[in-house]
């Protein structure tokens, strides 16, 4: 039932095919954040799922300590097993808990960095099954966007960075909420399937209490032709895989 | 001192080389808005300067009536002369007035469409000369972003569309203010000098009282090589010029 991922040579990630499986999103977020992570920085990944983001960042960034917070027991156990499989117990700590309870689990303003690949979809009807692992990872069943940003604000030190991947369709809400919590949007990148298609993902970096001024970086196109990854996507995969195998 | 523009074959636009001269911005905004303008729609352009946007939209869109509102007397007189030169008095009305006074000049919710290419730059120090025509067009000397959006809200009918071009560096503020005035961001396009460079302009369409959901369209690259306009930029110029000469 469990499977070991082979996409990223060397890094072993357990996924439950019946649950939510990580995809390109986690890789893009890790690659977007990595160049802005420095030695001695500590990071917390909110809603870490099977731990893919901590696992990737532990290898492609010099972060000293990475915490993954996950509300679902099974996912957090999988994440813990992957950490052990990769002998990363010294660097990565997996915590089974609710990001809305951050104030009772973590010290205020105690992280330099926060990352998150939160559920993208609204749960407007509130009809989704709260026991459905996939629904929880994809829809705002157990937490919504404001919960994530509010937790990031609580956890981040002044001038700390918050990295998130989300959907462009919710950009207005994302930027408004970031401003509401004084997390100033500083860097954004839109991800398009190809150069002629609307964006389907967005990467954003906000800095706590920073001065306003957003840089919208050159766009990222995932494909350059039918089923052909763009040069840049290949470079990203290579960067993530390279460090892992070294 | 005055000159007739030759870029757009046929359409004669008077500009004062000592004042603020229109550039690519107005053309991009007109081309972004035109496909969403329908017969019988009336439009008001806030801060119309020398009237370039009404002049372009009067030829590339089927709008029935276009109003250009401009606070600077000289600019509004130039705009009026260009309207006369092009025999567009039936379609375009130039009003010399302050957009902040919209409630005393226009009827509430009386326009289907509002467009604006407002001053991009903050006037944080408040030290700019309020008699300097260029400073007024470029910096928020006589009005700021919220004034423009507040006027758009007053002027627009329910489900009416607001089109604006601005700087990506102020995107967070733009989207927050649009939400504040219930002008829901629905469509956005980023303009980059080329495919490898950060965006330097953004085009946005908001709809009054619409449901949330933003589409970020494929990016526009102005150049495809050194001093070579991209295919799409050439197509835009051709679209704007074509209709004018017909």
Short mmCIF file of C-alpha atoms in Angstrom, two decimals, chain A residues 168-173 175-177 179 184-185 188 190 192 194-199 212-219 221, chain B residues 168-173 175-177 179 184-185 188 190 192 194-199 212-219 221:
data_model
loop_
_atom_site.label_atom_id
_atom_site.label_comp_id
_atom_site.label_asym_id
_atom_site.label_seq_id
_atom_site.Cartn_x
_atom_site.Cartn_y
_atom_site.Cartn_z
CA UNK A 168 -3.83 32.49 -8.74
CA UNK A 169 -7.63 32.48 -8.64
CA UNK A 170 -7.35 33.42 -4.96
CA UNK A 171 -4.57 36.01 -5.34
CA UNK A 172 -6.65 38.99 -4.21
CA UNK A 173 -7.61 37.22 -0.98
CA UNK A 175 -2.48 39.48 -0.79
CA UNK A 176 -5.18 41.14 1.33
CA UNK A 177 -4.73 38.63 4.14
CA UNK A 179 -1.27 42.74 4.38
CA UNK A 184 4.40 42.22 3.20
CA UNK A 185 4.34 40.48 -0.19
CA UNK A 188 5.90 36.49 -6.54
CA UNK A 190 3.36 32.81 -11.57
CA UNK A 192 1.79 28.62 -16.27
CA UNK A 194 2.88 26.85 -21.04
CA UNK A 195 3.55 30.31 -22.43
CA UNK A 196 0.09 30.72 -23.95
CA UNK A 197 -1.99 29.55 -21.00
CA UNK A 198 -3.32 31.24 -17.89
CA UNK A 199 -1.41 30.67 -14.65
CA UNK A 212 5.86 47.56 0.60
CA UNK A 213 7.25 46.71 -2.83
CA UNK A 214 6.43 43.54 -4.71
CA UNK A 215 8.63 42.04 -7.39
CA UNK A 216 6.79 39.85 -9.89
CA UNK A 217 9.50 37.62 -11.30
CA UNK A 218 9.67 36.24 -14.82
CA UNK A 219 6.98 33.56 -15.24
CA UNK A 221 6.35 27.67 -17.88
CA UNK B 168 3.32 45.30 -10.24
CA UNK B 169 5.30 46.67 -7.29
CA UNK B 170 1.99 47.99 -5.93
CA UNK B 171 -0.09 44.90 -6.67
CA UNK B 172 -0.88 44.06 -3.04
CA UNK B 173 -2.23 47.56 -2.41
CA UNK B 175 -5.92 44.23 -5.00
CA UNK B 176 -6.66 45.16 -1.38
CA UNK B 177 -8.20 48.47 -2.38
CA UNK B 179 -11.67 44.37 -2.59
CA UNK B 184 -13.66 42.13 -7.57
CA UNK B 185 -10.41 41.47 -9.48
CA UNK B 188 -5.02 40.23 -14.75
CA UNK B 190 1.49 40.93 -16.36
CA UNK B 192 7.38 41.88 -18.88
CA UNK B 194 11.07 40.04 -22.08
CA UNK B 195 10.58 36.45 -20.98
CA UNK B 196 13.48 36.46 -18.52
CA UNK B 197 12.75 39.75 -16.78
CA UNK B 198 10.49 40.76 -13.90
CA UNK B 199 7.17 42.39 -14.78
CA UNK B 212 -14.29 36.16 -6.33
CA UNK B 213 -12.12 34.34 -8.87
CA UNK B 214 -9.14 35.90 -10.59
CA UNK B 215 -7.76 34.68 -13.90
CA UNK B 216 -4.09 35.50 -14.45
CA UNK B 217 -3.70 35.40 -18.19
CA UNK B 218 -0.61 34.34 -20.12
CA UNK B 219 2.09 37.01 -19.73
CA UNK B 221 6.48 40.06 -23.38
#
